[in-house]
XYZ file of C-alpha atoms in Angstrom:
420
model
C 103.712 106.894 97.681
C 103.292 102.880 98.300
C 103.125 101.856 95.361
C 106.253 102.117 94.540
C 107.304 99.664 96.636
C 104.107 97.653 95.828
C 102.048 98.663 99.046
C 98.661 98.605 97.031
C 95.602 97.759 98.843
C 93.986 98.032 102.461
C 93.002 94.895 103.763
C 89.991 96.731 105.729
C 86.997 97.709 104.313
C 85.965 101.035 107.142
C 87.456 104.412 106.250
C 90.429 105.361 108.508
C 90.581 107.990 111.536
C 93.516 110.229 109.564
C 95.583 112.116 112.057
C 99.112 112.794 112.427
C 101.494 110.366 113.397
C 104.878 111.539 114.800
C 104.158 115.306 115.726
C 107.205 115.193 117.999
C 109.526 111.871 118.885
C 107.597 111.104 121.914
C 104.770 110.103 119.898
C 106.530 106.963 119.038
C 108.015 104.830 121.645
C 109.522 101.349 120.708
C 111.362 99.146 122.931
C 113.078 95.748 122.595
C 112.109 92.588 124.072
C 115.245 90.080 123.244
C 116.404 86.692 124.914
C 119.430 88.198 126.261
C 122.137 85.606 128.610
C 123.895 86.976 131.333
C 127.324 85.846 133.004
C 130.594 86.586 132.234
C 132.364 87.365 128.991
C 134.550 90.338 127.820
C 131.000 91.985 125.901
C 129.109 94.953 128.005
C 125.589 94.875 127.942
C 123.824 98.295 128.010
C 120.140 99.091 127.688
C 119.982 102.698 126.053
C 116.921 105.383 125.773
C 117.209 107.326 122.969
C 115.667 109.989 121.874
C 115.611 110.843 118.164
C 118.423 108.771 117.647
C 118.448 106.608 114.446
C 120.855 103.300 115.154
C 123.502 103.617 112.980
C 124.628 107.044 113.340
C 124.260 106.357 117.594
C 126.537 103.421 117.327
C 128.882 105.772 114.892
C 128.895 108.572 118.050
C 129.427 105.103 120.794
C 132.441 104.138 118.879
C 134.517 107.784 118.271
C 133.225 109.090 122.613
C 135.213 105.191 123.826
C 137.483 105.148 121.066
C 136.999 101.847 119.819
C 135.834 100.155 116.546
C 132.011 100.421 115.287
C 133.200 96.263 114.633
C 133.120 95.566 118.407
C 129.591 97.060 118.884
C 126.702 94.813 117.721
C 122.756 95.022 118.078
C 120.105 93.162 116.836
C 117.911 95.605 114.771
C 117.605 99.520 113.929
C 115.599 101.447 114.921
C 113.828 104.715 113.736
C 114.988 108.004 114.140
C 112.256 109.638 115.212
C 111.144 108.167 117.986
C 111.938 107.176 121.700
C 113.396 103.899 121.666
C 115.041 101.196 124.389
C 117.716 99.697 122.598
C 120.434 96.731 124.090
C 123.733 97.072 122.763
C 126.888 94.532 123.656
C 130.586 96.011 122.979
C 133.096 94.500 123.051
C 135.741 95.831 125.951
C 139.114 95.252 126.596
C 140.563 97.010 129.016
C 140.362 98.953 131.807
C 140.485 102.442 130.162
C 137.671 101.960 128.344
C 135.552 100.497 130.640
C 135.990 104.009 132.854
C 135.469 105.666 129.465
C 132.071 103.399 129.349
C 131.060 104.503 133.192
C 131.847 108.225 132.482
C 129.998 107.769 129.362
C 127.177 110.910 128.596
C 125.834 111.310 125.398
C 123.232 114.103 125.132
C 118.877 112.732 124.670
C 120.799 109.372 125.566
C 120.560 107.385 129.373
C 123.044 105.015 129.069
C 122.678 102.152 131.587
C 124.954 98.974 132.028
C 123.232 96.057 132.550
C 125.310 92.685 132.408
C 128.252 90.858 130.329
C 127.802 88.028 127.785
C 130.272 85.651 126.013
C 129.053 86.588 122.623
C 128.240 90.044 120.135
C 124.002 90.407 120.223
C 122.499 89.043 117.011
C 119.090 89.141 115.103
C 118.499 86.453 116.535
C 118.363 87.404 120.187
C 115.728 89.581 119.102
C 112.155 88.315 119.568
C 110.266 91.256 118.635
C 109.283 95.291 119.916
C 106.462 96.639 121.845
C 104.741 100.265 121.013
C 103.463 102.967 122.665
C 101.728 105.079 119.483
C 100.060 108.473 119.563
C 98.129 109.411 116.894
C 96.478 112.845 116.856
C 93.381 114.929 115.713
C 92.123 111.668 114.609
C 89.046 111.294 113.035
C 86.319 108.694 112.904
C 88.036 106.895 116.264
C 84.191 105.327 115.948
C 86.000 102.616 113.668
C 88.936 101.626 115.530
C 86.777 98.853 116.609
C 85.288 97.923 113.621
C 88.283 97.987 111.722
C 90.158 95.724 114.662
C 87.228 93.348 114.072
C 87.964 93.163 110.123
C 91.776 92.333 110.800
C 90.695 89.785 113.106
C 88.177 88.055 110.788
C 90.809 88.536 107.358
C 94.569 88.879 108.519
C 96.477 91.605 109.134
C 99.234 91.678 105.797
C 102.563 91.693 107.325
C 104.036 94.032 104.408
C 107.293 95.585 104.060
C 107.107 99.109 105.484
C 108.973 102.023 103.337
C 111.748 102.084 105.512
C 112.968 99.260 103.874
C 113.477 100.854 100.385
C 115.170 103.874 101.993
C 114.763 106.829 104.186
C 113.268 109.544 101.464
C 114.139 107.957 98.010
C 112.659 104.953 97.873
C 114.702 103.339 95.243
C 116.771 100.553 97.214
C 114.610 97.762 95.084
C 115.220 99.148 91.929
C 118.913 100.159 92.665
C 118.435 95.994 93.775
C 116.816 94.790 90.276
C 119.886 96.359 88.392
C 122.749 94.306 90.287
C 120.398 91.474 90.128
C 120.778 92.424 86.408
C 124.271 93.174 86.083
C 123.436 96.436 84.909
C 125.913 98.378 87.413
C 125.858 101.476 86.021
C 122.047 102.630 85.677
C 121.941 100.746 89.681
C 124.644 103.385 90.136
C 123.198 106.480 88.615
C 119.930 105.375 90.352
C 121.356 105.549 93.397
C 123.233 108.136 93.146
C 120.690 110.648 90.631
C 117.422 109.513 90.384
C 115.006 112.060 91.913
C 112.372 111.215 94.017
C 109.321 113.214 95.176
C 109.693 114.367 99.159
C 113.763 114.651 99.008
C 114.242 118.184 100.115
C 113.788 120.865 96.774
C 118.029 121.649 97.158
C 118.982 117.529 96.748
C 116.238 117.205 94.651
C 116.899 119.949 91.609
C 120.923 118.826 91.626
C 119.952 115.195 91.876
C 117.654 116.227 88.432
C 120.218 117.744 86.537
C 123.106 115.153 87.503
C 120.326 112.185 85.791
C 120.247 113.660 83.375
C 124.214 114.792 82.628
C 125.886 112.524 84.765
C 128.594 115.073 84.776
C 131.066 113.671 87.775
C 132.343 117.396 88.568
C 128.908 118.874 89.303
C 127.989 116.447 91.672
C 130.810 116.593 94.155
C 130.559 119.638 94.035
C 127.271 120.356 94.692
C 125.533 117.044 96.339
C 124.984 118.330 99.397
C 128.019 117.194 101.939
C 124.940 114.954 104.046
C 124.823 112.626 100.606
C 128.139 111.332 102.376
C 127.771 107.474 100.469
C 126.480 109.556 96.900
C 128.872 111.555 97.063
C 131.879 108.734 97.755
C 130.520 106.578 94.865
C 131.172 109.869 92.251
C 134.318 110.509 93.847
C 135.519 106.592 92.946
C 134.073 107.319 89.326
C 136.244 110.477 89.333
C 139.197 108.749 89.720
C 138.722 105.872 86.951
C 136.926 103.060 89.205
C 133.540 101.548 87.305
C 130.231 101.866 88.413
C 130.602 97.826 89.998
C 133.686 98.677 91.389
C 132.457 102.062 93.032
C 129.244 100.200 94.593
C 131.216 97.083 95.646
C 133.137 99.960 97.969
C 129.906 100.824 99.792
C 129.775 99.337 103.720
C 128.846 95.771 103.744
C 125.272 96.239 105.109
C 124.378 98.896 102.705
C 125.545 96.372 100.099
C 123.134 93.203 101.429
C 119.927 95.238 101.670
C 119.683 96.352 97.512
C 118.608 92.466 97.404
C 116.976 92.351 100.024
C 114.668 95.553 98.891
C 114.179 93.763 95.660
C 112.999 90.678 97.547
C 110.653 93.036 99.600
C 109.053 94.410 96.486
C 107.854 91.723 94.884
C 106.838 90.239 98.253
C 105.082 93.506 98.525
C 103.288 92.942 95.577
C 102.499 89.367 95.974
C 100.814 90.150 98.868
C 98.603 93.077 97.799
C 97.432 90.706 94.974
C 96.729 88.121 97.171
C 94.398 90.473 99.664
C 92.522 91.371 96.004
C 92.169 87.788 94.970
C 90.952 86.370 97.810
C 90.329 88.968 100.277
C 91.795 86.791 103.195
C 94.924 85.801 104.540
C 93.019 83.375 106.256
C 92.125 81.207 103.234
C 94.803 78.986 102.172
C 95.118 76.302 98.838
C 97.234 73.350 98.449
C 100.613 74.518 97.551
C 100.716 77.850 99.708
C 103.307 77.472 102.226
C 102.868 78.407 106.291
C 104.698 78.894 109.681
C 103.851 77.692 112.616
C 103.164 80.655 116.140
C 105.282 79.630 119.619
C 103.285 81.506 122.452
C 105.292 81.953 125.365
C 105.815 85.499 127.041
C 105.704 87.603 123.670
C 105.095 85.401 120.919
C 107.008 84.783 118.259
C 107.039 82.986 114.432
C 109.232 79.501 114.443
C 109.981 80.103 111.103
C 109.792 76.672 110.340
C 108.285 76.676 106.827
C 106.216 74.015 105.687
C 104.099 73.428 102.296
C 100.930 72.670 102.437
C 99.878 69.576 101.033
C 96.237 67.297 100.542
C 98.307 65.089 103.577
C 98.321 68.330 105.830
C 95.462 70.685 104.408
C 92.620 69.956 106.428
C 95.669 70.480 109.819
C 96.751 73.628 108.487
C 92.888 74.779 107.934
C 92.590 73.712 111.809
C 96.141 75.853 113.406
C 95.200 78.532 111.025
C 91.474 78.963 112.016
C 92.528 78.705 116.126
C 95.683 81.419 114.852
C 98.177 78.887 115.635
C 99.360 79.509 111.670
C 99.818 81.619 109.444
C 100.230 82.006 105.471
C 103.546 82.675 104.554
C 105.061 83.665 101.052
C 108.516 82.814 99.437
C 111.541 86.050 99.609
C 112.716 84.375 96.024
C 116.464 83.322 95.533
C 118.333 81.086 93.574
C 117.145 77.797 96.140
C 113.466 78.971 95.701
C 111.322 76.578 94.019
C 108.296 77.527 92.710
C 105.520 75.314 91.277
C 101.995 76.013 89.508
C 100.116 77.127 92.618
C 98.797 80.927 92.983
C 101.562 82.316 95.270
C 104.772 80.779 92.567
C 102.475 81.977 89.507
C 102.432 85.915 91.033
C 105.840 85.848 91.983
C 106.893 84.138 88.563
C 104.739 87.020 86.704
C 106.805 89.736 89.116
C 110.321 88.125 87.957
C 109.860 87.915 84.721
C 108.193 90.992 84.209
C 111.698 92.470 85.503
C 113.544 89.910 83.148
C 115.067 88.529 86.590
C 115.191 84.667 86.474
C 115.734 82.724 90.052
C 119.094 81.660 88.872
C 120.522 86.089 88.573
C 120.149 85.566 92.835
C 122.978 83.569 92.613
C 125.621 86.459 92.452
C 129.685 86.788 92.353
C 129.349 89.435 95.303
C 128.052 87.639 98.430
C 126.446 90.542 99.288
C 124.757 90.782 96.350
C 123.320 86.562 96.523
C 120.415 85.537 97.352
C 119.516 82.126 98.433
C 115.654 82.441 99.070
C 114.329 82.418 101.801
C 110.159 83.339 104.025
C 108.264 85.543 105.624
C 104.571 85.130 107.564
C 101.938 87.595 105.269
C 99.722 87.783 108.232
C 100.844 89.762 111.574
C 97.820 87.831 113.795
C 96.470 90.803 115.738
C 95.263 88.776 118.375
C 98.595 87.781 119.762
C 100.057 91.270 120.213
C 98.141 92.304 123.156
C 96.642 95.303 120.871
C 95.247 97.790 122.924
C 94.037 101.528 122.640
C 92.637 104.547 124.195
C 91.268 107.540 122.899
C 91.476 110.618 124.866
C 91.221 113.297 122.223
C 94.720 111.685 120.440
C 94.507 107.938 120.082
C 97.062 105.812 121.819
C 97.716 102.414 120.193
C 99.649 99.702 122.584
C 100.842 97.292 121.254
C 103.849 93.848 120.844
C 104.873 92.649 117.273
C 107.662 90.036 116.613
C 110.687 90.896 114.270
C 110.387 91.966 111.532
C 106.757 93.625 111.490
C 106.322 97.215 111.078
C 104.458 99.263 113.163
C 103.275 101.714 110.792
C 102.188 98.543 108.847
C 99.824 97.641 111.768
C 98.691 101.375 112.015
C 98.001 102.033 108.239
C 95.153 99.790 108.269
C 93.464 102.436 111.395
C 95.213 105.277 109.941
C 94.061 104.442 105.985
C 97.238 106.701 104.646
C 101.089 106.409 104.599
C 102.624 106.706 107.929
C 106.142 107.823 107.075
């Protein structure tokens, strides 16, 4: 399953502990570490501990219960549904009646606490990272855990984009993004709506397979399960005479932005897999590579101050990598990305050319489908995560990760199987 999104290898060599992941929501606890400034303002900040709630659905229910627009609810990032998650929300409250409703609000499986006020919405930049407590049940080979940890400290901890980046059950978001970049909206549309994928319910898979082969809009609207509301909405647009492009453009902005971002993530994962296969370590850098630096405060973060490695700074970069104050980074391709003749650039060029994509294609006429490109750190740096584990029949892992890093990706090296 993972190789579909470019995750093709492990960096550690020891056998994994296998085990059962997320047997219950309580087996996966995640709590945000955010830098929030409290004071006066129209935005009321909530700290919410929720069980078995995904963020987008919780926001929908919250807005309905308070009778306010979802646009007046802000947060720093999404959390998985099958988990216990502690997350901050900022709500723009405009009246005493709304504030009173908020004070009296009760939502099933959610503990809601008003923690202060602020003068602006919560943004992604407010998030430093997340603290995790994860239980893996019925583990085997637990004596390998310290050996795997030692390897990760020596070789690096791959910072792949997790499967969640590419969809909830059908990991096709990057394929949609690829065809949007190619301006082939018809193919992008039908991949999103109808391409069958292993792991989906038998009912949904059967309907998608027929729809994929027939492109029968009437059949799709009749047979697709009601919970596939975006797919049904897109088919309805076609039924109304809209084009595939116009139908895709009707989707919510945050969903439209995910398509091209997922394709960038797919290229990144492939290049990172190849890097591990080629070098065997993420601590090895060459001239032409890119790196980022570490802030070590209460919780470590990456500076997002990406520097190209060249003759003048090579020894300094090597010194900082050896001391775990610097980490290899890989470009996420976009229209401002400059590719050289270094190893990483050649691999990025290979995957783009294979898919028929040019860097200029990322400058899309619709901003939701456009990206100038950026970078992502390739090594999580496990030595800064406060990584701990406890073995009592089951294995409990405790650690912190900077924003954008996936707990499932860190733990897959220990478990040696997909964790989603």
